[in-house]
PDB file of C-alpha atoms and ligand atoms in Angstrom:
ATOM      1  CA  MET A 178     -47.644  -3.457  27.828  1.00 68.00           C
ATOM      2  CA  GLY A 179     -47.869  -2.810  24.123  1.00 93.00           C
ATOM      3  CA  GLU A 180     -47.490  -4.864  21.036  1.00 96.00           C
ATOM      4  CA  ILE A 181     -43.988  -6.178  20.325  1.00 97.00           C
ATOM      5  CA  LEU A 182     -44.585  -8.370  17.264  1.00 98.00           C
ATOM      6  CA  ARG A 183     -47.025  -7.940  14.425  1.00 98.00           C
ATOM      7  CA  THR A 184     -47.412  -9.668  11.114  1.00 98.00           C
ATOM      8  CA  GLU A 185     -49.611  -8.248   8.397  1.00 98.00           C
ATOM      9  CA  ARG A 186     -50.952 -10.532   5.680  1.00 98.00           C
ATOM     10  CA  LEU A 187     -47.810 -12.618   5.962  1.00 98.00           C
ATOM     11  CA  SER A 188     -47.663 -15.092   3.089  1.00 98.00           C
ATOM     12  CA  VAL A 189     -45.193 -17.480   1.555  1.00 98.00           C
ATOM     13  CA  SER A 190     -45.483 -19.938  -1.264  1.00 97.00           C
ATOM     14  CA  PHE A 191     -43.239 -22.875  -2.087  1.00 96.00           C
ATOM     15  CA  GLY A 192     -43.504 -23.605  -5.780  1.00 93.00           C
ATOM     16  CA  GLY A 193     -47.100 -22.412  -5.956  1.00 92.00           C
ATOM     17  CA  PHE A 194     -48.165 -24.026  -2.677  1.00 96.00           C
ATOM     18  CA  TRP A 195     -49.186 -21.421  -0.113  1.00 97.00           C
ATOM     19  CA  ALA A 196     -47.663 -22.649   3.136  1.00 98.00           C
ATOM     20  CA  LEU A 197     -48.801 -19.451   4.835  1.00 98.00           C
ATOM     21  CA  ARG A 198     -51.456 -17.079   3.568  1.00 97.00           C
ATOM     22  CA  ASP A 199     -52.482 -13.680   4.902  1.00 98.00           C
ATOM     23  CA  VAL A 200     -51.468 -14.366   8.479  1.00 98.00           C
ATOM     24  CA  ASN A 201     -52.119 -11.463  10.833  1.00 98.00           C
ATOM     25  CA  LEU A 202     -50.588 -12.007  14.227  1.00 97.00           C
ATOM     26  CA  SER A 203     -50.183  -9.582  17.103  1.00 97.00           C
ATOM     27  CA  VAL A 204     -48.216 -10.459  20.213  1.00 97.00           C
ATOM     28  CA  ASP A 205     -47.895  -8.166  23.220  1.00 96.00           C
ATOM     29  CA  GLU A 206     -44.692  -7.595  25.134  1.00 95.00           C
ATOM     30  CA  GLY A 207     -44.431 -10.073  27.994  1.00 93.00           C
ATOM     31  CA  GLU A 208     -46.996 -12.414  26.475  1.00 93.00           C
ATOM     32  CA  LEU A 209     -46.642 -16.163  26.235  1.00 93.00           C
ATOM     33  CA  ARG A 210     -48.372 -17.141  23.007  1.00 95.00           C
ATOM     34  CA  VAL A 211     -48.867 -20.754  22.046  1.00 96.00           C
ATOM     35  CA  VAL A 212     -49.263 -21.720  18.392  1.00 97.00           C
ATOM     36  CA  ILE A 213     -50.941 -25.033  17.635  1.00 96.00           C
ATOM     37  CA  GLY A 214     -52.252 -26.745  14.539  1.00 95.00           C
ATOM     38  CA  PRO A 215     -52.022 -29.957  12.524  1.00 94.00           C
ATOM     39  CA  ASN A 216     -48.818 -31.142  10.865  1.00 94.00           C
ATOM     40  CA  GLY A 217     -48.078 -28.991   7.867  1.00 95.00           C
ATOM     41  CA  ALA A 218     -50.265 -26.131   9.120  1.00 97.00           C
ATOM     42  CA  GLY A 219     -47.403 -23.653   8.652  1.00 97.00           C
ATOM     43  CA  LYS A 220     -46.243 -23.211  12.262  1.00 96.00           C
ATOM     44  CA  THR A 221     -42.518 -23.688  11.615  1.00 95.00           C
ATOM     45  CA  THR A 222     -42.824 -21.688   8.405  1.00 97.00           C
ATOM     46  CA  LEU A 223     -44.232 -18.781  10.441  1.00 98.00           C
ATOM     47  CA  MET A 224     -41.227 -18.987  12.791  1.00 97.00           C
ATOM     48  CA  ASP A 225     -38.889 -19.182   9.767  1.00 96.00           C
ATOM     49  CA  LEU A 226     -40.399 -15.961   8.433  1.00 98.00           C
ATOM     50  CA  ILE A 227     -40.225 -14.080  11.732  1.00 98.00           C
ATOM     51  CA  THR A 228     -36.566 -15.054  12.222  1.00 97.00           C
ATOM     52  CA  GLY A 229     -35.572 -14.121   8.659  1.00 97.00           C
ATOM     53  CA  ARG A 230     -34.808 -17.666   7.565  1.00 96.00           C
ATOM     54  CA  ILE A 231     -37.178 -17.326   4.642  1.00 97.00           C
ATOM     55  CA  ARG A 232     -38.669 -14.291   2.942  1.00 97.00           C
ATOM     56  CA  PRO A 233     -42.367 -13.741   2.469  1.00 98.00           C
ATOM     57  CA  ALA A 234     -43.990 -13.574  -0.942  1.00 97.00           C
ATOM     58  CA  TYR A 235     -45.855 -10.588   0.452  1.00 98.00           C
ATOM     59  CA  GLY A 236     -46.872  -9.245   3.817  1.00 98.00           C
ATOM     60  CA  LYS A 237     -44.936  -7.523   6.581  1.00 98.00           C
ATOM     61  CA  ILE A 238     -43.327  -8.290   9.916  1.00 98.00           C
ATOM     62  CA  PHE A 239     -42.889  -5.588  12.539  1.00 98.00           C
ATOM     63  CA  PHE A 240     -40.871  -6.039  15.699  1.00 97.00           C
ATOM     64  CA  SER A 241     -40.638  -3.399  18.404  1.00 95.00           C
ATOM     65  CA  GLY A 242     -42.081  -0.975  15.878  1.00 90.00           C
ATOM     66  CA  ALA A 243     -39.413  -1.664  13.225  1.00 96.00           C
ATOM     67  CA  ASP A 244     -40.150  -3.266   9.867  1.00 98.00           C
ATOM     68  CA  ILE A 245     -37.988  -6.414   9.919  1.00 98.00           C
ATOM     69  CA  THR A 246     -39.454  -7.979   6.771  1.00 97.00           C
ATOM     70  CA  GLY A 247     -36.661  -9.555   4.731  1.00 95.00           C
ATOM     71  CA  LYS A 248     -33.910  -8.916   7.304  1.00 97.00           C
ATOM     72  CA  SER A 249     -31.234 -11.580   7.587  1.00 96.00           C
ATOM     73  CA  PRO A 250     -31.393 -14.193  10.379  1.00 95.00           C
ATOM     74  CA  ASP A 251     -28.220 -12.713  11.910  1.00 93.00           C
ATOM     75  CA  GLU A 252     -29.672  -9.238  12.019  1.00 95.00           C
ATOM     76  CA  VAL A 253     -32.978 -10.428  13.459  1.00 96.00           C
ATOM     77  CA  ALA A 254     -31.090 -12.382  16.132  1.00 93.00           C
ATOM     78  CA  ALA A 255     -28.375  -9.885  17.038  1.00 91.00           C
ATOM     79  CA  LYS A 256     -29.936  -6.485  16.457  1.00 94.00           C
ATOM     80  CA  TYR A 257     -33.563  -7.208  17.321  1.00 95.00           C
ATOM     81  CA  ARG A 258     -32.710  -9.922  19.844  1.00 94.00           C
ATOM     82  CA  VAL A 259     -35.086 -12.577  18.631  1.00 95.00           C
ATOM     83  CA  GLY A 260     -33.874 -15.957  19.935  1.00 93.00           C
ATOM     84  CA  ARG A 261     -34.998 -19.222  18.480  1.00 92.00           C
ATOM     85  CA  LYS A 262     -34.826 -22.802  19.570  1.00 87.00           C
ATOM     86  CA  PHE A 263     -35.248 -25.344  16.809  1.00 80.00           C
ATOM     87  CA  GLN A 264     -36.809 -28.728  17.352  1.00 72.00           C
ATOM     88  CA  GLY A 265     -34.401 -31.141  19.039  1.00 69.00           C
ATOM     89  CA  PRO A 266     -31.433 -30.213  21.216  1.00 72.00           C
ATOM     90  CA  ASN A 267     -28.695 -28.249  19.527  1.00 84.00           C
ATOM     91  CA  VAL A 268     -25.834 -28.015  22.004  1.00 92.00           C
ATOM     92  CA  PHE A 269     -22.066 -28.535  21.929  1.00 92.00           C
ATOM     93  CA  GLU A 270     -21.911 -32.179  22.924  1.00 93.00           C
ATOM     94  CA  ASN A 271     -18.260 -32.203  23.973  1.00 92.00           C
ATOM     95  CA  MET A 272     -18.456 -29.218  26.250  1.00 93.00           C
ATOM     96  CA  THR A 273     -19.827 -29.042  29.748  1.00 94.00           C
ATOM     97  CA  ALA A 274     -23.220 -27.584  30.552  1.00 95.00           C
ATOM     98  CA  ALA A 275     -21.539 -24.486  32.021  1.00 94.00           C
ATOM     99  CA  GLU A 276     -19.288 -24.039  28.979  1.00 93.00           C
ATOM    100  CA  ASN A 277     -22.273 -24.278  26.660  1.00 93.00           C
ATOM    101  CA  LEU A 278     -23.923 -21.406  28.507  1.00 93.00           C
ATOM    102  CA  THR A 279     -20.759 -19.299  28.598  1.00 91.00           C
ATOM    103  CA  LEU A 280     -20.261 -19.761  24.885  1.00 89.00           C
ATOM    104  CA  ALA A 281     -23.841 -18.684  24.246  1.00 88.00           C
ATOM    105  CA  ALA A 282     -23.232 -15.249  25.783  1.00 85.00           C
ATOM    106  CA  PRO A 283     -23.380 -12.747  22.897  1.00 77.00           C
ATOM    107  CA  VAL A 284     -19.842 -11.457  23.496  1.00 63.00           C
ATOM    108  CA  HIS A 285     -18.422 -14.952  22.939  1.00 46.00           C
ATOM    109  CA  ARG A 286     -20.143 -15.745  19.704  1.00 47.00           C
ATOM    110  CA  THR A 287     -17.090 -15.532  17.516  1.00 49.00           C
ATOM    111  CA  VAL A 288     -14.437 -16.378  20.100  1.00 53.00           C
ATOM    112  CA  PRO A 289     -12.790 -19.788  19.759  1.00 54.00           C
ATOM    113  CA  SER A 290     -13.697 -22.178  22.528  1.00 48.00           C
ATOM    114  CA  SER A 291     -10.110 -22.259  23.824  1.00 48.00           C
ATOM    115  CA  PHE A 292     -10.566 -18.724  25.159  1.00 53.00           C
ATOM    116  CA  LEU A 293     -13.686 -19.614  27.053  1.00 52.00           C
ATOM    117  CA  ARG A 294     -12.067 -19.702  30.449  1.00 54.00           C
ATOM    118  CA  ALA A 295     -11.498 -15.966  30.196  1.00 58.00           C
ATOM    119  CA  ALA A 296     -15.213 -15.232  30.475  1.00 63.00           C
ATOM    120  CA  PRO A 297     -15.757 -11.518  30.985  1.00 67.00           C
ATOM    121  CA  CYS A 298     -17.137 -10.128  34.180  1.00 70.00           C
ATOM    122  CA  GLY A 299     -20.748 -11.112  34.720  1.00 80.00           C
ATOM    123  CA  VAL A 300     -20.962 -13.964  32.231  1.00 85.00           C
ATOM    124  CA  THR A 301     -19.963 -16.681  34.706  1.00 86.00           C
ATOM    125  CA  GLU A 302     -22.409 -15.341  37.284  1.00 89.00           C
ATOM    126  CA  LYS A 303     -25.199 -15.206  34.757  1.00 91.00           C
ATOM    127  CA  ALA A 304     -24.434 -18.761  33.614  1.00 93.00           C
ATOM    128  CA  GLY A 305     -24.577 -19.858  37.267  1.00 93.00           C
ATOM    129  CA  GLU A 306     -27.991 -18.296  37.749  1.00 92.00           C
ATOM    130  CA  ILE A 307     -29.339 -19.859  34.597  1.00 93.00           C
ATOM    131  CA  LEU A 308     -27.945 -23.287  35.547  1.00 94.00           C
ATOM    132  CA  GLU A 309     -30.013 -23.044  38.735  1.00 93.00           C
ATOM    133  CA  GLN A 310     -33.097 -21.971  36.814  1.00 90.00           C
ATOM    134  CA  ILE A 311     -32.885 -24.801  34.303  1.00 93.00           C
ATOM    135  CA  GLY A 312     -32.230 -27.320  37.078  1.00 92.00           C
ATOM    136  CA  LEU A 313     -28.712 -28.193  35.937  1.00 95.00           C
ATOM    137  CA  ALA A 314     -26.628 -26.578  38.687  1.00 95.00           C
ATOM    138  CA  GLN A 315     -25.570 -29.991  40.003  1.00 96.00           C
ATOM    139  CA  LYS A 316     -24.583 -31.072  36.514  1.00 96.00           C
ATOM    140  CA  LYS A 317     -22.770 -27.961  35.378  1.00 95.00           C
ATOM    141  CA  ASN A 318     -19.497 -29.812  34.837  1.00 96.00           C
ATOM    142  CA  ARG A 319     -21.058 -32.717  32.974  1.00 96.00           C
ATOM    143  CA  MET A 320     -20.454 -32.940  29.266  1.00 96.00           C
ATOM    144  CA  ALA A 321     -23.606 -32.145  27.329  1.00 95.00           C
ATOM    145  CA  CYS A 322     -23.424 -35.600  25.720  1.00 95.00           C
ATOM    146  CA  GLU A 323     -23.874 -37.142  29.170  1.00 96.00           C
ATOM    147  CA  LEU A 324     -27.108 -35.277  29.786  1.00 95.00           C
ATOM    148  CA  SER A 325     -30.531 -36.725  29.008  1.00 93.00           C
ATOM    149  CA  HIS A 326     -32.470 -35.586  25.955  1.00 91.00           C
ATOM    150  CA  GLY A 327     -34.686 -33.415  28.165  1.00 92.00           C
ATOM    151  CA  GLU A 328     -31.720 -31.899  29.993  1.00 94.00           C
ATOM    152  CA  ARG A 329     -30.081 -30.997  26.697  1.00 93.00           C
ATOM    153  CA  GLN A 330     -33.314 -29.297  25.612  1.00 92.00           C
ATOM    154  CA  TRP A 331     -33.272 -27.287  28.861  1.00 94.00           C
ATOM    155  CA  LEU A 332     -29.618 -26.460  28.336  1.00 95.00           C
ATOM    156  CA  GLU A 333     -30.475 -25.021  24.950  1.00 93.00           C
ATOM    157  CA  ILE A 334     -33.274 -22.932  26.481  1.00 93.00           C
ATOM    158  CA  GLY A 335     -30.602 -21.717  28.948  1.00 94.00           C
ATOM    159  CA  MET A 336     -28.291 -20.857  26.049  1.00 93.00           C
ATOM    160  CA  LEU A 337     -31.047 -18.717  24.558  1.00 92.00           C
ATOM    161  CA  MET A 338     -31.545 -17.041  27.937  1.00 91.00           C
ATOM    162  CA  MET A 339     -27.855 -16.084  27.990  1.00 91.00           C
ATOM    163  CA  GLN A 340     -28.576 -13.859  25.006  1.00 89.00           C
ATOM    164  CA  ASP A 341     -31.330 -12.118  26.928  1.00 90.00           C
ATOM    165  CA  PRO A 342     -33.718 -12.213  23.961  1.00 93.00           C
ATOM    166  CA  LYS A 343     -36.610  -9.791  23.671  1.00 94.00           C
ATOM    167  CA  LEU A 344     -38.595 -12.519  21.965  1.00 96.00           C
ATOM    168  CA  MET A 345     -37.959 -16.190  22.476  1.00 95.00           C
ATOM    169  CA  ILE A 346     -39.271 -18.655  19.914  1.00 95.00           C
ATOM    170  CA  LEU A 347     -39.500 -22.296  20.939  1.00 94.00           C
ATOM    171  CA  ASP A 348     -40.514 -24.835  18.292  1.00 93.00           C
ATOM    172  CA  GLU A 349     -41.848 -27.977  19.967  1.00 93.00           C
ATOM    173  CA  PRO A 350     -39.634 -27.720  23.072  1.00 92.00           C
ATOM    174  CA  THR A 351     -41.077 -30.902  24.609  1.00 92.00           C
ATOM    175  CA  ALA A 352     -40.648 -33.134  21.555  1.00 89.00           C
ATOM    176  CA  GLY A 353     -39.192 -36.480  22.622  1.00 89.00           C
ATOM    177  CA  MET A 354     -39.455 -35.697  26.318  1.00 91.00           C
ATOM    178  CA  THR A 355     -40.881 -37.996  28.961  1.00 92.00           C
ATOM    179  CA  GLU A 356     -44.115 -36.947  30.665  1.00 92.00           C
ATOM    180  CA  SER A 357     -42.289 -35.688  33.741  1.00 93.00           C
ATOM    181  CA  GLU A 358     -39.709 -33.799  31.651  1.00 93.00           C
ATOM    182  CA  THR A 359     -42.577 -32.228  29.715  1.00 95.00           C
ATOM    183  CA  HIS A 360     -44.229 -31.109  32.939  1.00 94.00           C
ATOM    184  CA  ARG A 361     -40.928 -29.741  34.228  1.00 93.00           C
ATOM    185  CA  THR A 362     -40.493 -27.833  30.950  1.00 93.00           C
ATOM    186  CA  GLY A 363     -43.933 -26.297  31.415  1.00 93.00           C
ATOM    187  CA  GLU A 364     -42.983 -25.137  34.905  1.00 91.00           C
ATOM    188  CA  MET A 365     -39.694 -23.797  33.625  1.00 89.00           C
ATOM    189  CA  ILE A 366     -41.372 -21.835  30.881  1.00 88.00           C
ATOM    190  CA  ARG A 367     -43.871 -20.378  33.329  1.00 85.00           C
ATOM    191  CA  GLU A 368     -41.280 -19.434  35.959  1.00 81.00           C
ATOM    192  CA  LEU A 369     -38.105 -18.709  34.043  1.00 74.00           C
ATOM    193  CA  LEU A 370     -39.787 -16.907  31.205  1.00 75.00           C
ATOM    194  CA  ALA A 371     -42.309 -14.959  33.259  1.00 78.00           C
ATOM    195  CA  GLY A 372     -42.462 -11.422  31.896  1.00 79.00           C
ATOM    196  CA  ARG A 373     -40.622 -12.373  28.703  1.00 88.00           C
ATOM    197  CA  THR A 374     -42.253 -12.521  25.325  1.00 94.00           C
ATOM    198  CA  VAL A 375     -42.391 -16.143  24.246  1.00 94.00           C
ATOM    199  CA  LEU A 376     -43.802 -17.754  21.137  1.00 95.00           C
ATOM    200  CA  VAL A 377     -44.077 -21.490  21.550  1.00 95.00           C
ATOM    201  CA  VAL A 378     -45.193 -24.082  19.030  1.00 95.00           C
ATOM    202  CA  GLU A 379     -46.496 -27.252  20.645  1.00 93.00           C
ATOM    203  CA  HIS A 380     -48.534 -30.375  19.952  1.00 89.00           C
ATOM    204  CA  ASP A 381     -48.718 -31.695  23.500  1.00 91.00           C
ATOM    205  CA  MET A 382     -52.077 -30.443  24.757  1.00 92.00           C
ATOM    206  CA  ASN A 383     -51.262 -31.196  28.398  1.00 92.00           C
ATOM    207  CA  PHE A 384     -48.307 -28.877  28.063  1.00 94.00           C
ATOM    208  CA  VAL A 385     -50.424 -26.300  26.253  1.00 94.00           C
ATOM    209  CA  ARG A 386     -52.978 -26.397  29.089  1.00 93.00           C
ATOM    210  CA  GLN A 387     -50.174 -25.987  31.604  1.00 93.00           C
ATOM    211  CA  VAL A 388     -48.711 -22.825  30.069  1.00 91.00           C
ATOM    212  CA  ALA A 389     -51.189 -21.234  27.702  1.00 83.00           C
ATOM    213  CA  ARG A 390     -53.231 -18.107  27.988  1.00 85.00           C
ATOM    214  CA  THR A 391     -53.805 -17.064  24.403  1.00 94.00           C
ATOM    215  CA  VAL A 392     -53.605 -19.658  21.667  1.00 97.00           C
ATOM    216  CA  THR A 393     -53.340 -19.162  17.916  1.00 97.00           C
ATOM    217  CA  VAL A 394     -54.501 -22.070  15.788  1.00 97.00           C
ATOM    218  CA  LEU A 395     -53.023 -22.406  12.315  1.00 97.00           C
ATOM    219  CA  HIS A 396     -54.594 -24.632   9.721  1.00 97.00           C
ATOM    220  CA  MET A 397     -53.572 -24.932   6.072  1.00 96.00           C
ATOM    221  CA  GLY A 398     -51.495 -21.784   6.284  1.00 97.00           C
ATOM    222  CA  ARG A 399     -54.193 -19.593   7.786  1.00 97.00           C
ATOM    223  CA  VAL A 400     -55.230 -18.529  11.260  1.00 97.00           C
ATOM    224  CA  LEU A 401     -58.222 -20.731  11.999  1.00 97.00           C
ATOM    225  CA  ALA A 402     -58.897 -19.398  15.488  1.00 96.00           C
ATOM    226  CA  GLU A 403     -57.303 -17.331  18.203  1.00 97.00           C
ATOM    227  CA  GLY A 404     -58.234 -16.634  21.799  1.00 96.00           C
ATOM    228  CA  PRO A 405     -58.111 -17.873  25.367  1.00 96.00           C
ATOM    229  CA  LEU A 406     -57.368 -21.579  25.637  1.00 94.00           C
ATOM    230  CA  ALA A 407     -60.798 -22.390  27.103  1.00 94.00           C
ATOM    231  CA  ALA A 408     -62.547 -20.855  24.101  1.00 95.00           C
ATOM    232  CA  ILE A 409     -60.169 -22.564  21.671  1.00 95.00           C
ATOM    233  CA  GLU A 410     -60.786 -25.953  23.223  1.00 94.00           C
ATOM    234  CA  ASN A 411     -64.517 -25.461  22.746  1.00 94.00           C
ATOM    235  CA  ASP A 412     -64.321 -24.100  19.216  1.00 95.00           C
ATOM    236  CA  PRO A 413     -66.071 -26.689  17.015  1.00 94.00           C
ATOM    237  CA  GLU A 414     -63.834 -25.991  13.992  1.00 93.00           C
ATOM    238  CA  VAL A 415     -60.647 -26.364  16.060  1.00 94.00           C
ATOM    239  CA  VAL A 416     -61.952 -29.573  17.580  1.00 93.00           C
ATOM    240  CA  ARG A 417     -62.816 -30.869  14.127  1.00 93.00           C
ATOM    241  CA  VAL A 418     -59.521 -30.136  12.373  1.00 91.00           C
ATOM    242  CA  TYR A 419     -57.107 -30.603  15.232  1.00 89.00           C
ATOM    243  CA  LEU A 420     -58.056 -31.402  18.796  1.00 84.00           C
ATOM    244  CA  LYS A 421     -60.132 -34.465  17.985  1.00 81.00           C
ATOM    245  CA  SER A 422     -57.045 -36.149  16.583  1.00 71.00           C
ATOM    246  CA  SER A 423     -54.484 -34.546  18.896  1.00 64.00           C
ATOM    247  CA  LYS A 424     -53.580 -36.644  21.884  1.00 50.00           C
ATOM    248  CA  THR A 425     -50.701 -36.260  24.275  1.00 42.00           C
ATOM    249  CA  GLU A 426     -47.436 -37.674  22.916  1.00 40.00           C
ATOM    250  CA  GLU A 427     -49.088 -38.285  19.568  1.00 44.00           C
ATOM    251  CA  GLU A 428     -48.706 -36.401  16.346  1.00 46.00           C
ATOM    252  CA  PRO A 429     -52.073 -35.054  15.239  1.00 46.00           C
ATOM    253  CA  GLY A 430     -53.372 -36.083  11.866  1.00 44.00           C
ATOM    254  CA  HIS A 431     -54.560 -34.151   8.887  1.00 42.00           C
ATOM    255  CA  ALA A 432     -58.267 -34.272   9.610  1.00 38.00           C
ATOM    256  CA  GLY A 433     -60.083 -31.849   7.388  1.00 35.00           C
ATOM    257  CA  ALA A 434     -57.003 -31.219   5.198  1.00 31.00           C
TER     258      ALA A 434
HETATM  259  N1  ATP B1230     -38.722 -25.207   2.167  1.00 63.87           N
HETATM  260  C1  ATP B1230     -39.897 -25.751   1.820  1.00 63.87           C
HETATM  261  N2  ATP B1230     -40.142 -26.118   0.566  1.00 63.87           N
HETATM  262  C2  ATP B1230     -41.331 -26.666   0.195  1.00 63.87           C
HETATM  263  N3  ATP B1230     -42.352 -26.849   1.039  1.00 63.87           N
HETATM  264  C3  ATP B1230     -42.164 -26.505   2.325  1.00 63.87           C
HETATM  265  C4  ATP B1230     -40.946 -25.932   2.793  1.00 63.87           C
HETATM  266  N4  ATP B1230     -41.074 -25.678   4.120  1.00 63.87           N
HETATM  267  C5  ATP B1230     -42.312 -26.072   4.453  1.00 63.87           C
HETATM  268  N5  ATP B1230     -42.974 -26.559   3.390  1.00 63.87           N
HETATM  269  C6  ATP B1230     -44.365 -27.040   3.379  1.00 63.87           C
HETATM  270  O1  ATP B1230     -45.162 -26.050   3.972  1.00 63.87           O
HETATM  271  C7  ATP B1230     -46.166 -26.616   4.803  1.00 63.87           C
HETATM  272  C8  ATP B1230     -46.041 -26.105   6.197  1.00 63.87           C
HETATM  273  O2  ATP B1230     -44.901 -26.686   6.807  1.00 63.87           O
HETATM  274  P1  ATP B1230     -44.478 -26.376   8.290  1.00 63.87           P
HETATM  275  O3  ATP B1230     -43.192 -27.083   8.497  1.00 63.87           O
HETATM  276  O4  ATP B1230     -44.503 -24.922   8.517  1.00 63.87           O
HETATM  277  O5  ATP B1230     -45.641 -27.077   9.112  1.00 63.87           O
HETATM  278  P2  ATP B1230     -45.788 -27.224  10.692  1.00 63.87           P
HETATM  279  O6  ATP B1230     -47.095 -26.614  11.046  1.00 63.87           O
HETATM  280  O7  ATP B1230     -44.586 -26.734  11.378  1.00 63.87           O
HETATM  281  O8  ATP B1230     -45.940 -28.816  10.835  1.00 63.87           O
HETATM  282  P3  ATP B1230     -45.390 -29.817  11.978  1.00 63.87           P
HETATM  283  O9  ATP B1230     -46.428 -29.817  13.048  1.00 63.87           O
HETATM  284  O10 ATP B1230     -45.334 -31.126  11.264  1.00 63.87           O
HETATM  285  O11 ATP B1230     -44.040 -29.351  12.431  1.00 63.87           O
HETATM  286  C9  ATP B1230     -45.995 -28.139   4.679  1.00 63.87           C
HETATM  287  O12 ATP B1230     -46.891 -28.608   3.713  1.00 63.87           O
HETATM  288  C10 ATP B1230     -44.567 -28.283   4.225  1.00 63.87           C
HETATM  289  O13 ATP B1230     -44.398 -29.456   3.487  1.00 63.87           O
HETATM  290 MG1   MG B1231     -43.082 -27.615  12.543  1.00 63.87          MG
END
């Protein structure tokens, strides 16, 4: 399969500070790419640029062959079908798990919640399938506020799935999860998202080992290294600036910054 996402010399500066500088990234369709790097490396900023949340100072972003540089977040999400999960669960707390999924279906985006019961043909079925896949079928009628932190994170991944994104961006999906929830998330990402293009930012190296094939390492706004996980883990520069200080469940430090 061919390339679906490409950035060329992508750069952004905040008041003279280059948070991202000349980042060239190429992701193939169906690939699961993991982005790692120390705090402040520019990982979230890269996701903000791809999803149109911020505009680059210079550089380009191409998606499915189209130049999407400077497009609005709505256009990137709706027209190009780039879905993004921010850090921390972002669900409707006072709705059930099933209702959250139904509401996430693209057709319902602007419909008031009171009309939800009239879900169009197919949406309820799709929500049912996704509830199974995210392990919440038994809890579909529970209010989101009654779910655990990890379950709410999974529910939000399910909400993204309802939109059938061509590219799914997950920023630290295991943040705040227990070890077993983290492992379950890794399995979910491998199974549920198989064949989808996924860009995932993570700090938890156990999780990264569980899911990763190709890893991109950002450091001080630049791509420090990129390649198969095994090579990355043995790259002396990566070990020096990141892995040495990165332990499971711990935020890595700024070594070398
Ligand atoms: N809107 C902004 N205004 C000013 N500086 C910003 C802004 N957004 C990000 N930065 C700075 O840009 C740098 C990169 O931040 P970013 O959030 O992308 O890092 P990150 O790699 O996601 O880090 P973390 O692992 O902590 O989430 C940081 O130094 C941050 O303070
Ligand atoms: Mg971040």
